[in-house]
Tab-separated table of C-alpha atoms and ligand atoms in Angstrom:
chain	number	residue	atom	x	y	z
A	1	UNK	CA	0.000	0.000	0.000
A	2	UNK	CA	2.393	2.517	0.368
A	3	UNK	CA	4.140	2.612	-2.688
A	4	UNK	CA	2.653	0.936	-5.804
A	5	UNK	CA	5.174	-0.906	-8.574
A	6	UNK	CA	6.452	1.842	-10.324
A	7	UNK	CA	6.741	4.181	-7.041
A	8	UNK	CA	4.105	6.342	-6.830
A	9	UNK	CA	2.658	6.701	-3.724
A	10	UNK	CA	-0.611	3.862	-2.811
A	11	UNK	CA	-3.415	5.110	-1.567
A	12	UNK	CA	-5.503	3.823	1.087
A	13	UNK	CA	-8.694	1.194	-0.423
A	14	UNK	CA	-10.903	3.777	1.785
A	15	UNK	CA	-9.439	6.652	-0.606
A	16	UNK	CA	-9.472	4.666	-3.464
A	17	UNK	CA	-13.738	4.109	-3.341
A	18	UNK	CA	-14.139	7.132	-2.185
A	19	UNK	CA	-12.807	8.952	-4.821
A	20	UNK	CA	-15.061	6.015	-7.418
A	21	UNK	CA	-18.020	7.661	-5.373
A	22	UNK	CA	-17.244	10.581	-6.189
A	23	UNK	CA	-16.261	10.020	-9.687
A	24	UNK	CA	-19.169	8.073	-10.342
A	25	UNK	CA	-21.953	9.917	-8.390
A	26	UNK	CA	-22.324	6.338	-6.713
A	27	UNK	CA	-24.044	6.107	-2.907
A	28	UNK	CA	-20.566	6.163	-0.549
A	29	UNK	CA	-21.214	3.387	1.701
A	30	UNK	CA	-17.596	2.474	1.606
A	31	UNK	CA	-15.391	5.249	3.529
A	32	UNK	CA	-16.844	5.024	7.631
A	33	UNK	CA	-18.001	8.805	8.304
A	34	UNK	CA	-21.197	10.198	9.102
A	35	UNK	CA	-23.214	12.002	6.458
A	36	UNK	CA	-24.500	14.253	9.457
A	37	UNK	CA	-23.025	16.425	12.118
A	38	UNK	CA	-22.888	15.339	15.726
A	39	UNK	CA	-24.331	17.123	18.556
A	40	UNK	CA	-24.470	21.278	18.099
A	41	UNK	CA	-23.026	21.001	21.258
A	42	UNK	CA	-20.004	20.192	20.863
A	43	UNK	CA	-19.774	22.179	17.279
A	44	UNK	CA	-20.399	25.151	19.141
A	45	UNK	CA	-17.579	24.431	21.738
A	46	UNK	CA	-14.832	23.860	19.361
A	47	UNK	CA	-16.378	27.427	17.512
A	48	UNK	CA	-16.325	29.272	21.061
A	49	UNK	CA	-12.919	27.586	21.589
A	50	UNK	CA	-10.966	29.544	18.537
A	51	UNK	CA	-13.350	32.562	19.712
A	52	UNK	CA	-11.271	32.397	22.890
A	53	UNK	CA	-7.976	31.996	21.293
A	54	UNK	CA	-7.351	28.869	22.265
A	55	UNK	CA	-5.449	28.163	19.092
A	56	UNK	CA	-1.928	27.948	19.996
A	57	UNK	CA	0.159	24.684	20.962
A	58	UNK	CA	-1.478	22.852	23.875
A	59	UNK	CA	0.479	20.908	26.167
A	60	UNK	CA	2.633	17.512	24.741
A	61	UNK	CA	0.176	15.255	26.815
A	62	UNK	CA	-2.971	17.021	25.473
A	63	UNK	CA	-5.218	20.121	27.594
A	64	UNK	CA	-5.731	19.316	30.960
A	65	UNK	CA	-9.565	19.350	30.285
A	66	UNK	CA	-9.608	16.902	27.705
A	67	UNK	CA	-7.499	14.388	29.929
A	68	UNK	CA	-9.795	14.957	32.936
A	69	UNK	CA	-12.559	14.274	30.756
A	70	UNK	CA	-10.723	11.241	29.082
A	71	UNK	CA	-10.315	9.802	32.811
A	72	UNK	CA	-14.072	10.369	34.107
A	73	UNK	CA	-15.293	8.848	30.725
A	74	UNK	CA	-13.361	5.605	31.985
A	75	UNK	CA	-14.561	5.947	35.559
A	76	UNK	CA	-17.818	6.796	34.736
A	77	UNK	CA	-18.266	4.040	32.111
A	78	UNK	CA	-16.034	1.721	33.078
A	79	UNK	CA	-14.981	1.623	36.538
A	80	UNK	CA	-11.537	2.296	35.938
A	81	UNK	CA	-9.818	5.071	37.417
A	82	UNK	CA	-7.043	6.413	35.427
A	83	UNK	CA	-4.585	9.401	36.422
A	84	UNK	CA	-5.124	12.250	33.846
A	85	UNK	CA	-1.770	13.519	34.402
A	86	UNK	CA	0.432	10.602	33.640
A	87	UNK	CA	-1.957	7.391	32.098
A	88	UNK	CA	-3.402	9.313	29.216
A	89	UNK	CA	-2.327	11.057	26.070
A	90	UNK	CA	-4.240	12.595	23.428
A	91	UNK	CA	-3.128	11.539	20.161
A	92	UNK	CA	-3.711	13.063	16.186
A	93	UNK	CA	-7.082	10.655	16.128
A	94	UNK	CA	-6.770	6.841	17.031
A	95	UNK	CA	-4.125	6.475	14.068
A	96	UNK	CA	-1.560	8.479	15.774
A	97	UNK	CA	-2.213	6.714	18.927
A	98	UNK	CA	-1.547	2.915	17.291
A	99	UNK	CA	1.096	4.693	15.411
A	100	UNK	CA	2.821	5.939	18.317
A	101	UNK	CA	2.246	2.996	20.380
A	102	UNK	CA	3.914	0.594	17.863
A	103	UNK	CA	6.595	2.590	17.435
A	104	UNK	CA	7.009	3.166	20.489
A	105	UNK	CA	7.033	-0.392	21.914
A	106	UNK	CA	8.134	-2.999	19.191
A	107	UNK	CA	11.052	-4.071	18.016
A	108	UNK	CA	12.322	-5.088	14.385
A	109	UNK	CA	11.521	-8.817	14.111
A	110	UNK	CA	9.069	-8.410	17.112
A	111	UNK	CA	5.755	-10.183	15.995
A	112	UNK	CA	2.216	-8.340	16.389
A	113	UNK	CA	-0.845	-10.303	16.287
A	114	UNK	CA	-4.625	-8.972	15.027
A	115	UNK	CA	-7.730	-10.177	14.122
A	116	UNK	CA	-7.786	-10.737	10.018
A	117	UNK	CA	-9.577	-9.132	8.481
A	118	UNK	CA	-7.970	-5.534	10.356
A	119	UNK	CA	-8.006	-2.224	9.982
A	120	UNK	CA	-5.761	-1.220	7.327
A	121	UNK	CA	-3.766	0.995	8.989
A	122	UNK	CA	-2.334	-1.810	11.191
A	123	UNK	CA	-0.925	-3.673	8.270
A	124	UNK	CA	0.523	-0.261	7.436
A	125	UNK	CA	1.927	0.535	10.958
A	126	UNK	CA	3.218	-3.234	12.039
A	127	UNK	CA	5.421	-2.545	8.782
A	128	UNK	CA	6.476	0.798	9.731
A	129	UNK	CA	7.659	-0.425	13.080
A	130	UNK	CA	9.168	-3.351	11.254
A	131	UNK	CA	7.230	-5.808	13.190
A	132	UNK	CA	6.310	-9.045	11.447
A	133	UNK	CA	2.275	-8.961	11.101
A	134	UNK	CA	0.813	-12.513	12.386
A	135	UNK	CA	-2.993	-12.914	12.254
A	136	UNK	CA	-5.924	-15.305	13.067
A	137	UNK	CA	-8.405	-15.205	10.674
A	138	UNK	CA	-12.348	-14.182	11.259
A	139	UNK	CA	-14.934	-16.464	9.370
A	140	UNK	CA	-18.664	-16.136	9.063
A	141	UNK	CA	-21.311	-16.087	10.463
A	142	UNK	CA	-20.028	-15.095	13.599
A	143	UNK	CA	-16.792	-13.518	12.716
A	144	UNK	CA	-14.994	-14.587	16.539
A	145	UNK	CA	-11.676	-15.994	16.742
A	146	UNK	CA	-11.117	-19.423	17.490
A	147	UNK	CA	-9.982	-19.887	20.983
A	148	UNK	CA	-7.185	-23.015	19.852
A	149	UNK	CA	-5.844	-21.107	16.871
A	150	UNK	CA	-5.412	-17.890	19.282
A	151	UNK	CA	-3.758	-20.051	21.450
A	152	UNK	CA	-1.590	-21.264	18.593
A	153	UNK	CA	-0.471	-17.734	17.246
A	154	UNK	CA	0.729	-16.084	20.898
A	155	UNK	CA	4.253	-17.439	20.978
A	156	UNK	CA	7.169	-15.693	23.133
A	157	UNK	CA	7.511	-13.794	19.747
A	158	UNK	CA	4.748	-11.987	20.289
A	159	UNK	CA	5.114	-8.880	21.173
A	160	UNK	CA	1.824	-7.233	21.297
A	161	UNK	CA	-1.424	-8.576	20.853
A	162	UNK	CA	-3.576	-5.869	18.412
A	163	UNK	CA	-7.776	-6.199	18.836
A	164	UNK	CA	-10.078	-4.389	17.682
A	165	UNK	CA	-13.363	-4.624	19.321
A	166	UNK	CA	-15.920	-3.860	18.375
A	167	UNK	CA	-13.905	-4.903	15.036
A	168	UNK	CA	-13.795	-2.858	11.402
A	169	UNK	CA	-15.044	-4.498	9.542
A	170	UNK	CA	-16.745	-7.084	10.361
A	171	UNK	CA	-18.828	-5.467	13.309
A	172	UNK	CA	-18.069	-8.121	15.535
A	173	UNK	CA	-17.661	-7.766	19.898
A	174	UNK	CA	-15.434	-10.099	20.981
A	175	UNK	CA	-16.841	-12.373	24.172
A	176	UNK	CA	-15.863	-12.011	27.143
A	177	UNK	CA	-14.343	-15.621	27.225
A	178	UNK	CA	-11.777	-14.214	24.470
A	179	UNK	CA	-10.819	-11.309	26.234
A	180	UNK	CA	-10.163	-13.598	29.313
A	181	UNK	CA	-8.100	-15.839	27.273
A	182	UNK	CA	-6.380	-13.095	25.584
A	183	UNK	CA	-5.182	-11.702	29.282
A	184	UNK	CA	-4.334	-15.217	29.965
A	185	UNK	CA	-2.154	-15.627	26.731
A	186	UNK	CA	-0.744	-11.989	27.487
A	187	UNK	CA	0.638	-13.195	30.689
A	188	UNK	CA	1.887	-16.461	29.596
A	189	UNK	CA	3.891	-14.847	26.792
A	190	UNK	CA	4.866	-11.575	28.483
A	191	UNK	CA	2.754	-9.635	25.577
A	192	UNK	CA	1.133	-6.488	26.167
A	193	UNK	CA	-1.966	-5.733	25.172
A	194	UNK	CA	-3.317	-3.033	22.399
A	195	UNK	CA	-7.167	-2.399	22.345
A	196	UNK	CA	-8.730	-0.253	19.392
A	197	UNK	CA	-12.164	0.577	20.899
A	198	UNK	CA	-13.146	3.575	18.797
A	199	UNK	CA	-16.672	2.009	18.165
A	200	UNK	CA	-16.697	1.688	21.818
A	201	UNK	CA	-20.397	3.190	22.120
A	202	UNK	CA	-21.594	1.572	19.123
A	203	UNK	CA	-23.068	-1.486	20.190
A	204	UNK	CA	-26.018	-3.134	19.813
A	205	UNK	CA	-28.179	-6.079	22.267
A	206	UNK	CA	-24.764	-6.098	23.864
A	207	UNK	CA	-22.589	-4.266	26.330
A	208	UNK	CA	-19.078	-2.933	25.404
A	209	UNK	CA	-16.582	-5.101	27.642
A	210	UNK	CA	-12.490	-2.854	27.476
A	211	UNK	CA	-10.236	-5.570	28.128
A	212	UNK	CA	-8.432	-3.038	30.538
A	213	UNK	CA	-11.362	-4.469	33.070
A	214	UNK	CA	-10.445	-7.924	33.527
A	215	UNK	CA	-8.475	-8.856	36.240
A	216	UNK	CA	-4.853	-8.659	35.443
A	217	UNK	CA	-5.083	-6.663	32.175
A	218	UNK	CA	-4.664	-3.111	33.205
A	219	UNK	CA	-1.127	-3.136	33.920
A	220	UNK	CA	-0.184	-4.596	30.320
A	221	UNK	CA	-2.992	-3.129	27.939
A	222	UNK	CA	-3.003	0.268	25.969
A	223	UNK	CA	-6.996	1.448	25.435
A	224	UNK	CA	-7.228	3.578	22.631
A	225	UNK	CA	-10.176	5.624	21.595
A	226	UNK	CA	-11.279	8.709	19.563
A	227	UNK	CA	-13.574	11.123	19.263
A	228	UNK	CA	-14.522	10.927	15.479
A	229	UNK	CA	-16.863	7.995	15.580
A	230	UNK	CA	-19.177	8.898	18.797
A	231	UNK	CA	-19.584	12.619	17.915
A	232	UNK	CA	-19.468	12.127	14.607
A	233	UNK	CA	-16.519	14.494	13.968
A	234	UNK	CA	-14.177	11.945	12.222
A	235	UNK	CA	-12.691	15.201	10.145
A	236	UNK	CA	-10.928	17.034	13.848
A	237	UNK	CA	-8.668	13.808	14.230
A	238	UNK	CA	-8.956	13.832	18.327
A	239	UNK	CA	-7.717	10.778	19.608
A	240	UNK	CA	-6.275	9.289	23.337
A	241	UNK	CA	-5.024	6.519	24.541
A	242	UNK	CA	-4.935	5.571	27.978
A	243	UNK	CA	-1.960	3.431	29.960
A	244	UNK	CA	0.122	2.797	32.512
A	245	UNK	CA	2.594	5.806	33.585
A	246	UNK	CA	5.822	3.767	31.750
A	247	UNK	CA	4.292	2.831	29.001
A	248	UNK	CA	2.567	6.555	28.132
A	249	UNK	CA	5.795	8.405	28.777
A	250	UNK	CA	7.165	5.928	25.937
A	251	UNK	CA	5.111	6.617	23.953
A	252	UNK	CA	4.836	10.438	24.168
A	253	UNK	CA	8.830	10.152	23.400
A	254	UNK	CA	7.421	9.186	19.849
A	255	UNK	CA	4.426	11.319	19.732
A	256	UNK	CA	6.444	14.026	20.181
A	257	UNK	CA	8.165	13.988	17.030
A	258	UNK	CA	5.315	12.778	14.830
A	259	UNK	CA	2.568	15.332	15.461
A	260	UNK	CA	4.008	16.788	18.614
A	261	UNK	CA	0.902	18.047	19.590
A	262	UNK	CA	-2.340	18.502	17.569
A	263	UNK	CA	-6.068	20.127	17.649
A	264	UNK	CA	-6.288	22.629	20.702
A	265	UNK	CA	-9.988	24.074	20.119
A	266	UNK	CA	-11.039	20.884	19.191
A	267	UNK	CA	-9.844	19.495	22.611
A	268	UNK	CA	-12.696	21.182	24.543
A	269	UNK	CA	-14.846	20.556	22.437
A	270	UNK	CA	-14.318	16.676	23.188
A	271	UNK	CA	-14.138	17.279	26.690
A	272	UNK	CA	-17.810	18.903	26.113
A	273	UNK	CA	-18.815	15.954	24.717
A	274	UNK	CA	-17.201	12.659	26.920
A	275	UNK	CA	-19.379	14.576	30.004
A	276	UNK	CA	-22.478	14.714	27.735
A	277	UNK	CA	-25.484	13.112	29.616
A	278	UNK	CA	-25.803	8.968	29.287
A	279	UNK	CA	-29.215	9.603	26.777
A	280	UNK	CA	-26.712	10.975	24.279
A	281	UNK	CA	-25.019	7.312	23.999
A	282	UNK	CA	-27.593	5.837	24.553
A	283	UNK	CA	-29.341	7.285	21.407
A	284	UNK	CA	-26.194	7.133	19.319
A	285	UNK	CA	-26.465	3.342	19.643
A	286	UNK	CA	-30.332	2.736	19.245
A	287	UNK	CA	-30.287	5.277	16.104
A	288	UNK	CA	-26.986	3.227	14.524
A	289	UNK	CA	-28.959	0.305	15.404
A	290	UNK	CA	-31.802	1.145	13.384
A	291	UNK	CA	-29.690	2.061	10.069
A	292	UNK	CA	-28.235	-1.388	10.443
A	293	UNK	CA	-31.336	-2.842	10.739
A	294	UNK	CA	-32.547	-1.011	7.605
A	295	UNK	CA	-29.323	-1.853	5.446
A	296	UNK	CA	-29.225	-5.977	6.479
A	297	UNK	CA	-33.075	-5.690	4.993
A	298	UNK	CA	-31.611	-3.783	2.081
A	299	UNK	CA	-28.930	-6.033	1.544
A	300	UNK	CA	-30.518	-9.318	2.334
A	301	UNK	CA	-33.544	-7.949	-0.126
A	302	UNK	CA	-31.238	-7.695	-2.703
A	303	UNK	CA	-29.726	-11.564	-2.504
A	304	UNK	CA	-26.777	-11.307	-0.029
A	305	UNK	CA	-25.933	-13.248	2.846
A	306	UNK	CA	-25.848	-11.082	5.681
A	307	UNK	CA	-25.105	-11.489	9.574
A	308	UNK	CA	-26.386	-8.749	12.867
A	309	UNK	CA	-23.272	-7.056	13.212
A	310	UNK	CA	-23.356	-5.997	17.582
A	311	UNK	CA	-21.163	-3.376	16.621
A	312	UNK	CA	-19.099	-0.722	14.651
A	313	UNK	CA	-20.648	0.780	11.608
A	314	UNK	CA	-20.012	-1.948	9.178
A	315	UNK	CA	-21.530	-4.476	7.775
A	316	UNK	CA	-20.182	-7.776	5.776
A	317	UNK	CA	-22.234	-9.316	3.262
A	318	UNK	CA	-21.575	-12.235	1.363
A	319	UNK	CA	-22.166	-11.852	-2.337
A	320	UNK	CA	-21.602	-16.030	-2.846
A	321	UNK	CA	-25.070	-16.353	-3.608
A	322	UNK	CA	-25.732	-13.621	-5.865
A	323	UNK	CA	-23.198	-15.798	-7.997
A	324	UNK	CA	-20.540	-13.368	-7.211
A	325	UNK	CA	-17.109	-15.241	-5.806
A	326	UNK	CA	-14.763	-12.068	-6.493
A	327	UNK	CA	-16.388	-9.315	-4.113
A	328	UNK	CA	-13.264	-6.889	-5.249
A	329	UNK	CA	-14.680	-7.562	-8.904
A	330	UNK	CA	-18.258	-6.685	-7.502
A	331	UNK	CA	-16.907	-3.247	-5.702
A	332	UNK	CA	-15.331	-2.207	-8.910
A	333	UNK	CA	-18.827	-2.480	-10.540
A	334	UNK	CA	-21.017	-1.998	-8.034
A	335	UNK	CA	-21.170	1.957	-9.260
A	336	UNK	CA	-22.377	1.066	-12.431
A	337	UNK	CA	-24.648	-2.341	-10.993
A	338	UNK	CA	-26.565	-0.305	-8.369
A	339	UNK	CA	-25.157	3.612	-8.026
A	340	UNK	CA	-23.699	1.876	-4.410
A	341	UNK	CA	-19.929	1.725	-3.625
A	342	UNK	CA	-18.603	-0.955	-1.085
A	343	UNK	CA	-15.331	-1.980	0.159
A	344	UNK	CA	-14.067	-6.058	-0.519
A	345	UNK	CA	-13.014	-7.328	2.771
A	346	UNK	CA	-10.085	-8.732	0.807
A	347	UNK	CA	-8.596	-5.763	1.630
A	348	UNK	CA	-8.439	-5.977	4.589
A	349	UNK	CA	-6.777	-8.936	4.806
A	350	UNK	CA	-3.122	-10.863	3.791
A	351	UNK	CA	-2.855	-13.876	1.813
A	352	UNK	CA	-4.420	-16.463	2.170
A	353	UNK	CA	-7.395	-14.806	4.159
A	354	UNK	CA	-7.924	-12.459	1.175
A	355	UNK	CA	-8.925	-15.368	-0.810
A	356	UNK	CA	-10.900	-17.589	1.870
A	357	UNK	CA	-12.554	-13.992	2.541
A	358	UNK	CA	-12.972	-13.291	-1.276
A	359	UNK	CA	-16.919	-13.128	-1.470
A	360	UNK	CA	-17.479	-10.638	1.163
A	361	UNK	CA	-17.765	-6.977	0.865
A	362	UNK	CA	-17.767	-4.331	3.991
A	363	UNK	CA	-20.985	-1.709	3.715
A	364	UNK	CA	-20.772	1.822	6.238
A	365	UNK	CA	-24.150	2.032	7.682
A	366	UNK	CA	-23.257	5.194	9.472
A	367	UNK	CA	-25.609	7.227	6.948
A	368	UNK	CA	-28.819	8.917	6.745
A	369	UNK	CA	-31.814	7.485	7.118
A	370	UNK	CA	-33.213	8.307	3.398
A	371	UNK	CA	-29.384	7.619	1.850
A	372	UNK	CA	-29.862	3.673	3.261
A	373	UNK	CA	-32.993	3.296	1.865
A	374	UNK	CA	-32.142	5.126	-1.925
A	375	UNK	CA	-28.866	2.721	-1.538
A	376	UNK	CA	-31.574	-0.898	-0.380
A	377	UNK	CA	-33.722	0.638	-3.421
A	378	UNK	CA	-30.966	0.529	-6.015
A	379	UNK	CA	-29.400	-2.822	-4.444
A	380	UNK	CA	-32.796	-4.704	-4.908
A	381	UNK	CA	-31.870	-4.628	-8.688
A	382	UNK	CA	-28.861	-7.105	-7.819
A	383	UNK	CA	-31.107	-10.396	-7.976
A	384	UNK	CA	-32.420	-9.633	-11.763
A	385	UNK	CA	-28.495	-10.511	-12.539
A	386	UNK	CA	-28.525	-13.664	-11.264
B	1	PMP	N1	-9.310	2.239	14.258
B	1	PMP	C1	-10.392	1.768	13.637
B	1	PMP	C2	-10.848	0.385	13.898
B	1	PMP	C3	-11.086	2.572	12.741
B	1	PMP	O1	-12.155	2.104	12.116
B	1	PMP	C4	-10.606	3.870	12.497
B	1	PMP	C5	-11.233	4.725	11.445
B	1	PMP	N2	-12.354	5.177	11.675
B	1	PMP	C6	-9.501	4.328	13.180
B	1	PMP	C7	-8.862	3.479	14.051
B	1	PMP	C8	-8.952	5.691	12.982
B	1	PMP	O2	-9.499	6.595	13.859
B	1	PMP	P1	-9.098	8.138	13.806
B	1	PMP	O3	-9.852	8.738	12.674
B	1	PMP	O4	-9.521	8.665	15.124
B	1	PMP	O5	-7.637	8.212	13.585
B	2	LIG	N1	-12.027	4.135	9.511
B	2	LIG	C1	-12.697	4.434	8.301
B	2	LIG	C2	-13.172	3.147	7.632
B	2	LIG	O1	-12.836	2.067	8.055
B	2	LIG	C3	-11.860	5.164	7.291
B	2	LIG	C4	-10.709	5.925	7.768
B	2	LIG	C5	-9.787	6.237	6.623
B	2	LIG	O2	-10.201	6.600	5.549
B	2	LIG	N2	-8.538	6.031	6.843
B	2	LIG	O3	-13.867	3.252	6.674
C-alpha cells in the first residue's frame, strides 16, 4: 500500500472508493463517516474555543480538560480510574495513537498479532515499526476468533497482541471468554496488550466489555479511543489513549516527534462531549442500530448473505449467492450495478485470508436514514443478474 510498482505513492482502499463515489456519483457506503453532524453542542464548543484563542500549541500530553474528561469517561463508564496527568495522552485521532504505540514499543523482528480481516492501517503501521504482522483469521457467520488457533499464534515472539473490538469491519464484539483468554495468553507470553475501541459506544443487544477491566489486564494493555466515531466528527482527528505511567511516557517520546501536539480548540470541544449526559449514547447506539437494521433488509432484499453485526458501523455481506465469488470484482462495478460503492473485505486482509474472505464486501451504515434506503432501493436490482 504505500508505494505501488512503479513508485508512486498507494493510496488507502478507503481513498481509493471514495474517490469512485465521487467520480461516479455512486451512494458512498464504503469510507466510515457520518453524512450528518454530531451534537451542536459540541460544534459550538470547538467554535467558542478559537473565539477564545485557544489556538496555539497545547500541552505535549494534550489540555488538561480533555485528559480529565478522558479519565471520568473511563470511571464513569467503566470503573476504571485512570490518572489524567500521567496514564493518558491525546493523540492526532486513534491512528496516531496505534502509530505511536507501535513505534514506540516494538522491536524489528518483534511479531504483532490482530484479528484478520484488520483495519488497514495496522498492516501499514506493524510494517512501519518493522514488526512481522501474524494474524488469526475471522470467518462467518459469527466472525470470533477461534480460541485453539489464538492459542496457537501467541508465541514468546509476540510482542503485542492488536484487537479491535468492536472490530472494522466485520462489526463483531469479541466475548468475554476471548478477552479472558487473551489476558491469559498476554501473561503467559509476556505480551502487552493493544485495544482499538473507537466504536466503543456503538453497540447493539450487547454491552461494550475494554479488556483493561479484567483482572490482570490493566497493567499490560493500551486502550485507545477517539472522538470521530461517537460525535461524529471523524474530520478534527482527536484521539487518546490511555496506559500505565511507563508505558505513556514511551510513547509520548514518539508522539512528540510525529505530530508533537495537535487540535487545541477541538480538545474542549471533546471534553464537552465525553461529560455529555448517558441519553446521548444511549441514542447514538439505538439510532446506529436502526440504520443497520434497515441496510441488512436492504442487503438481504437484494440476494446477499448477511449477519447482525453488535457493533461498529459496518456491515459484511456475502455476495456467494448472488453468484458473485470475487467481491473486489463486484466493488469495482457496483457503481455502475446499483449507483452503491462498497469496500471487498479482501482488503483488509493478507494472503491467504484475502482469498478464503474473497466473497465478502464491507458496507458503512453510518448514513442517513433516506441515503440507506435510496442505496436498499438501487441494491434490490442485484437479484435480476442472477
Ligand atoms: N481504528 C479503527 C478500527 C477505525 O475504524 C478507524 C477509522 N475510523 C480508526 C482506528 C482511525 O481513527 P481516527 O480517525 O480517530 O484516527
Ligand atoms: N475508519 C474508516 C473506515 O474504516 C476510514 C478511515 C480512513 O479513511 N482512513 O472506513
Amino acid at each position: 500500500m504505500l508505494l505501488n510498482d512503479d513508485g508512486t505513492p498507494g493510496t488507502t482502499i478507503f481513498a481509493e472508493m471514495s474517490a469512485l463515489a465521487a467520480r461516479t456519483g455512486a451512494i458512498n457506503l464504503g469510507q466510515g463517516f457520518p453524512d450528518e453532524d454530531g451534537p451542536a453542542e459540541v460544534l459550538e464548543a470547538a467554535r467558542r474555543a478559537i473565539a477564545d484563542g485557544i489556538n496555539q500549541y497545547p500541552p505535549g500530553l494534550g489540555m488538561p480538560v480533555l485528559r480529565e474528561a478522558i479519565a471520568a469517561h473511563q470511571k464513569r463508564f467503566y470503573g476504571l480510574s485512570v490518572d489524567p496527568d500521567q496514564e493518558v495522552l491525546v493523540t492526532a485521532g486513534a491512528t496516531e495513537a496505534l502509530a505511536a504505540t507501535l513505534l514506540a514499543l516494538v522491536e524489528p523482528g518483534d511479531e504483532v498479532l490482530t484479528l484478520e480481516p484488520f483495519y488497514d492501517a495496522y498492516g501499514g503501521l506493524i510494517g512501519l515499526a518493522d514488526a512481522v504482522h501474524t494474524t488469526v483469521t475471522l470467518r462467518a457467520p459469527d466472525f470470533q476468533p477461534d480460541h485453539d488457533e489464538l492459542r496457537r499464534a501467541v508465541t514468546d515472539r509476540t510482542r503485542i497482541i492488536l484487537i479491535n473490538n468492536p472490530h472494522n469491519p466485520t462489526g463483531t464484539v469479541l466475548e468475554r471468554e476471548t478477552l479472558e483468554l487473551l489476558v491469559e495468553l498476554a501473561h503467559q507470553h509476556d505480551a502487552l496488550l493493544v485495544t482499538d475501541e473507537v466504536y466503543e459506544h456503538l453497540t447493539f443487544e450487547v454491552e461494550h466489555i475494554p479488556i483493561a477491566t479484567l483482572p490482570g489486564a490493566r497493567d499490560r494493555t493500551i486502550t485507545i479511543s477517539s472522538g470521530g466515531k461517537t460525535f461524529n466528527t471523524t474530520g478534527w482527528k482527536i484521539g487518546w489513549l490511555t496506559a500505565p505511567r511507563e508505558i505513556v511516557g514511551a510513547i509520548v517520546a514518539v508522539k512528540q516527534f510525529l505530530t508533537y501536539v495537535n487540535g487545541a480548540p477541538f480538545q474542549p470541544a471533546i471534553a464537552l462531549g465525553l461529560g455529555l449526559p448517558d441519553s446521548y449514547f444511549d441514542h447514538i447506539a439505538a439510532d446506529l442500530a436502526h440504520k443497520r437494521d434497515l441496510l441488512a433488509k436492504g442487503l438481504r432484499a437484494a440476494g446477499f448473505e448477511v449477519g447482525s453485526p453488535r457493533g461498529s458501523y459496518f456491515i459484511t455481506a456475502d455476495a456467494a449467492p448472488l453468484g458473485f465469488q470475487d467481491a473486489a470484482d463486484l466493488c469495482r462495478r457496483l457503481p455502475e450495478l446499483a449507483g452503491v460503492v462498497a469496500i471487498p473485505i479482501s482488503a483488509f486482509c493478507h494472503e491467504p485470508a484475502a482469498r478464503e474472505l474473497s466473497s465478502l464486501m464491507r458496507f458503512a451504515f453510518c448514513k442517513r436514514v433516506d441515503v440507506l434506503e435510496r442505496a436498499a432501493a438501487q441494491l434490490a436490482g442485484l437479484r435480476s443478474l442472477r
